[in-house]
Amino acid sequence: MDARTAPALQRGFTLIETLVVVAIFATGLGLGLPALGTVVEQHRLTTSMHLVSADMAMARSAAITRREAVVVCPGLPATGCSGDRDWSRGWLVFRDPDGNRQLDAPDDLLRASTAPAEGSSGLRLSSTRNALRYQPSGLAAHSNLTVNACAHGQLRGKVVVNRLGRVRTERPERGTPCP
């Protein structure tokens, strides 16, 4: 039998069949989207922590290799270091030959990173100090620095730089409030 001689019941879908399929699809989508949002948010947070720790390790390596001070601070290339402790918008890695902890010349900029958490209202990166300065020996000047990664008021991770300049990440227990 070809399509011209087939009975009308075999030629397609009924409106009821189509509506049932659309209803099932919409229900599945409604149940799946909130879970997908959580997965995307967790990925942004993990990626942000990884980028911060990788850039800090790169800054330490650059300080040792170049035998000069290198600074990592929250900020943007156009404005320099922001002076606050909010890393959520992005951060800079730059040479600091004069020791003023400010980006003085465009040639001093080694890397500018934008956090994947930027633009997400529930994600925040904040630190215990407003900048990290590596000495030519690779030691971190002053004391430890911690960048806290928070989501919706809960601490989800930390990037910690010790006095020796080594970078590590931590995952706190669930339910820990953000500092």
mmCIF file of C-alpha atoms in Angstrom:
data_model
loop_
_atom_site.group_PDB
_atom_site.id
_atom_site.type_symbol
_atom_site.label_atom_id
_atom_site.label_comp_id
_atom_site.label_asym_id
_atom_site.label_seq_id
_atom_site.Cartn_x
_atom_site.Cartn_y
_atom_site.Cartn_z
ATOM 1 C CA MET A 1 0.000 0.000 0.000
ATOM 2 C CA ASP A 2 1.266 3.456 -0.766
ATOM 3 C CA ALA A 3 0.307 6.729 0.960
ATOM 4 C CA ARG A 4 -2.438 7.520 -1.600
ATOM 5 C CA THR A 5 -4.356 4.330 -0.899
ATOM 6 C CA ALA A 6 -3.706 4.101 2.880
ATOM 7 C CA PRO A 7 -6.669 4.682 5.161
ATOM 8 C CA ALA A 8 -6.849 8.128 6.797
ATOM 9 C CA LEU A 9 -6.018 6.699 10.248
ATOM 10 C CA GLN A 10 -2.508 5.691 9.159
ATOM 11 C CA ARG A 11 -1.379 9.008 7.669
ATOM 12 C CA GLY A 12 -0.202 10.954 10.780
ATOM 13 C CA PHE A 13 -0.636 11.858 14.420
ATOM 14 C CA THR A 14 -3.826 12.984 16.009
ATOM 15 C CA LEU A 15 -4.017 16.232 17.934
ATOM 16 C CA ILE A 16 -4.440 14.308 21.186
ATOM 17 C CA GLU A 17 -1.271 12.261 20.551
ATOM 18 C CA THR A 18 0.690 15.428 19.807
ATOM 19 C CA LEU A 19 -0.582 17.175 22.953
ATOM 20 C CA VAL A 20 0.314 14.160 25.118
ATOM 21 C CA VAL A 21 3.877 14.158 23.747
ATOM 22 C CA VAL A 22 4.212 17.930 24.283
ATOM 23 C CA ALA A 23 2.864 17.601 27.847
ATOM 24 C CA ILE A 24 5.355 14.824 28.670
ATOM 25 C CA PHE A 25 8.211 16.845 27.160
ATOM 26 C CA ALA A 26 7.201 19.994 29.085
ATOM 27 C CA THR A 27 6.980 18.068 32.366
ATOM 28 C CA GLY A 28 10.437 16.566 31.839
ATOM 29 C CA LEU A 29 11.864 19.948 30.949
ATOM 30 C CA GLY A 30 10.247 21.548 33.998
ATOM 31 C CA LEU A 31 11.761 18.953 36.293
ATOM 32 C CA GLY A 32 15.192 18.981 34.638
ATOM 33 C CA LEU A 33 15.926 22.700 34.278
ATOM 34 C CA PRO A 34 16.326 23.519 38.000
ATOM 35 C CA ALA A 35 18.798 20.652 38.362
ATOM 36 C CA LEU A 36 20.685 21.867 35.299
ATOM 37 C CA GLY A 37 20.931 25.355 36.832
ATOM 38 C CA THR A 38 22.540 23.897 39.957
ATOM 39 C CA VAL A 39 25.030 21.935 37.862
ATOM 40 C CA VAL A 40 25.965 25.038 35.840
ATOM 41 C CA GLU A 41 26.411 27.099 39.017
ATOM 42 C CA GLN A 42 28.645 24.421 40.578
ATOM 43 C CA HIS A 43 30.708 24.267 37.390
ATOM 44 C CA ARG A 44 31.161 28.066 37.382
ATOM 45 C CA LEU A 45 32.300 27.991 40.994
ATOM 46 C CA THR A 46 34.748 25.127 40.434
ATOM 47 C CA THR A 47 36.125 26.772 37.301
ATOM 48 C CA SER A 48 36.557 30.097 39.115
ATOM 49 C CA MET A 49 38.505 28.404 41.922
ATOM 50 C CA HIS A 50 40.683 26.567 39.415
ATOM 51 C CA LEU A 51 41.457 29.754 37.464
ATOM 52 C CA VAL A 52 42.358 31.708 40.613
ATOM 53 C CA SER A 53 44.685 28.957 41.838
ATOM 54 C CA ALA A 54 46.274 28.478 38.386
ATOM 55 C CA ASP A 55 46.914 32.212 37.995
ATOM 56 C CA MET A 56 48.413 32.428 41.482
ATOM 57 C CA ALA A 57 50.716 29.483 40.735
ATOM 58 C CA MET A 58 51.669 31.127 37.422
ATOM 59 C CA ALA A 59 52.426 34.397 39.263
ATOM 60 C CA ARG A 60 54.724 32.590 41.684
ATOM 61 C CA SER A 61 56.519 30.883 38.819
ATOM 62 C CA ALA A 62 56.877 34.219 36.976
ATOM 63 C CA ALA A 63 58.323 35.885 40.095
ATOM 64 C CA ILE A 64 60.942 33.170 40.465
ATOM 65 C CA THR A 65 61.759 33.015 36.749
ATOM 66 C CA ARG A 66 61.924 36.785 36.210
ATOM 67 C CA ARG A 67 63.533 37.462 39.589
ATOM 68 C CA GLU A 68 61.136 40.315 40.295
ATOM 69 C CA ALA A 69 58.005 40.930 42.315
ATOM 70 C CA VAL A 70 54.681 39.840 40.801
ATOM 71 C CA VAL A 71 51.270 40.903 42.134
ATOM 72 C CA VAL A 72 47.870 39.210 41.862
ATOM 73 C CA CYS A 73 44.909 41.409 42.758
ATOM 74 C CA PRO A 74 41.194 41.761 42.028
ATOM 75 C CA GLY A 75 40.617 44.247 39.231
ATOM 76 C CA LEU A 76 40.369 44.911 35.518
ATOM 77 C CA PRO A 77 43.039 45.950 32.989
ATOM 78 C CA ALA A 78 41.340 49.292 32.308
ATOM 79 C CA THR A 79 41.167 50.330 35.974
ATOM 80 C CA GLY A 80 43.967 48.334 37.628
ATOM 81 C CA CYS A 81 43.627 46.839 41.089
ATOM 82 C CA SER A 82 40.248 47.597 42.604
ATOM 83 C CA GLY A 83 41.566 47.939 46.149
ATOM 84 C CA ASP A 84 38.776 45.782 47.558
ATOM 85 C CA ARG A 85 38.610 42.062 48.284
ATOM 86 C CA ASP A 86 36.010 41.087 45.670
ATOM 87 C CA TRP A 87 37.486 38.750 43.025
ATOM 88 C CA SER A 88 34.095 38.005 41.409
ATOM 89 C CA ARG A 89 34.573 40.438 38.513
ATOM 90 C CA GLY A 90 38.100 39.316 37.662
ATOM 91 C CA TRP A 91 41.757 39.689 38.629
ATOM 92 C CA LEU A 92 45.115 40.804 37.310
ATOM 93 C CA VAL A 93 48.600 39.286 37.368
ATOM 94 C CA PHE A 94 51.361 41.827 36.724
ATOM 95 C CA ARG A 95 55.027 42.645 37.259
ATOM 96 C CA ASP A 96 55.654 45.130 40.073
ATOM 97 C CA PRO A 97 59.216 46.409 39.643
ATOM 98 C CA ASP A 98 58.658 49.573 41.730
ATOM 99 C CA GLY A 99 56.836 47.735 44.575
ATOM 100 C CA ASN A 100 53.747 49.966 44.639
ATOM 101 C CA ARG A 101 51.318 47.051 44.036
ATOM 102 C CA GLN A 102 49.717 48.904 41.114
ATOM 103 C CA LEU A 103 49.704 48.192 37.387
ATOM 104 C CA ASP A 104 51.834 51.088 36.091
ATOM 105 C CA ALA A 105 52.393 50.159 32.438
ATOM 106 C CA PRO A 106 50.475 47.927 29.992
ATOM 107 C CA ASP A 107 53.691 45.960 29.369
ATOM 108 C CA ASP A 108 53.759 44.902 33.029
ATOM 109 C CA LEU A 109 50.462 42.989 32.689
ATOM 110 C CA LEU A 110 51.089 39.229 32.544
ATOM 111 C CA ARG A 111 47.466 38.070 32.619
ATOM 112 C CA ALA A 112 43.968 39.422 33.114
ATOM 113 C CA SER A 113 41.249 36.902 33.946
ATOM 114 C CA THR A 114 37.507 37.277 34.144
ATOM 115 C CA ALA A 115 35.816 34.990 36.640
ATOM 116 C CA PRO A 116 33.193 32.584 35.277
ATOM 117 C CA ALA A 117 31.200 33.530 38.388
ATOM 118 C CA GLU A 118 30.826 37.100 37.066
ATOM 119 C CA GLY A 119 27.225 37.975 36.375
ATOM 120 C CA SER A 120 25.849 35.204 38.563
ATOM 121 C CA SER A 121 23.989 36.780 41.453
ATOM 122 C CA GLY A 122 24.482 33.828 43.787
ATOM 123 C CA LEU A 123 28.254 33.337 43.347
ATOM 124 C CA ARG A 124 30.928 35.400 45.066
ATOM 125 C CA LEU A 125 34.724 35.267 45.393
ATOM 126 C CA SER A 126 36.240 37.293 48.235
ATOM 127 C CA SER A 127 39.636 37.262 49.908
ATOM 128 C CA THR A 128 41.212 37.957 53.271
ATOM 129 C CA ARG A 129 43.514 40.607 51.724
ATOM 130 C CA ASN A 130 43.186 42.914 48.729
ATOM 131 C CA ALA A 131 46.325 41.671 46.912
ATOM 132 C CA LEU A 132 48.913 38.928 46.828
ATOM 133 C CA ARG A 133 52.534 39.913 46.182
ATOM 134 C CA TYR A 134 55.128 37.301 45.323
ATOM 135 C CA GLN A 135 58.741 38.182 46.050
ATOM 136 C CA PRO A 136 61.510 37.193 43.582
ATOM 137 C CA SER A 137 62.208 34.151 45.775
ATOM 138 C CA GLY A 138 58.631 32.896 45.293
ATOM 139 C CA LEU A 139 57.609 33.636 48.875
ATOM 140 C CA ALA A 140 54.303 35.384 49.463
ATOM 141 C CA ALA A 141 54.864 38.752 51.111
ATOM 142 C CA HIS A 142 53.210 39.273 54.499
ATOM 143 C CA SER A 143 50.762 36.522 55.565
ATOM 144 C CA ASN A 144 48.564 33.790 54.110
ATOM 145 C CA LEU A 145 45.840 34.767 51.669
ATOM 146 C CA THR A 146 42.542 32.932 51.267
ATOM 147 C CA VAL A 147 40.026 33.440 48.471
ATOM 148 C CA ASN A 148 36.619 32.171 49.634
ATOM 149 C CA ALA A 149 34.214 30.876 46.993
ATOM 150 C CA CYS A 150 30.626 31.251 48.161
ATOM 151 C CA ALA A 151 27.251 30.400 46.660
ATOM 152 C CA HIS A 152 24.027 31.695 48.197
ATOM 153 C CA GLY A 153 25.662 32.431 51.549
ATOM 154 C CA GLN A 154 27.347 29.016 51.867
ATOM 155 C CA LEU A 155 31.114 28.485 51.652
ATOM 156 C CA ARG A 156 31.750 26.071 48.756
ATOM 157 C CA GLY A 157 35.529 26.215 48.471
ATOM 158 C CA LYS A 158 38.756 28.040 49.280
ATOM 159 C CA VAL A 159 41.949 28.856 47.448
ATOM 160 C CA VAL A 160 44.692 29.216 50.064
ATOM 161 C CA VAL A 161 48.199 30.624 49.524
ATOM 162 C CA ASN A 162 50.589 30.002 52.396
ATOM 163 C CA ARG A 163 53.592 32.104 53.413
ATOM 164 C CA LEU A 164 55.874 29.991 51.200
ATOM 165 C CA GLY A 165 53.730 30.917 48.196
ATOM 166 C CA ARG A 166 52.236 27.485 47.607
ATOM 167 C CA VAL A 167 48.641 27.347 46.399
ATOM 168 C CA ARG A 168 46.077 24.758 47.446
ATOM 169 C CA THR A 169 42.308 24.395 47.314
ATOM 170 C CA GLU A 170 39.939 23.191 50.023
ATOM 171 C CA ARG A 171 36.349 21.994 50.072
ATOM 172 C CA PRO A 172 34.626 22.785 53.373
ATOM 173 C CA GLU A 173 31.865 20.731 54.925
ATOM 174 C CA ARG A 174 28.382 21.435 53.632
ATOM 175 C CA GLY A 175 26.425 24.000 55.552
ATOM 176 C CA THR A 176 29.438 26.192 56.381
ATOM 177 C CA PRO A 177 28.382 29.841 56.285
ATOM 178 C CA CYS A 178 30.391 32.179 54.093
ATOM 179 C CA PRO A 179 32.785 34.415 56.042
#
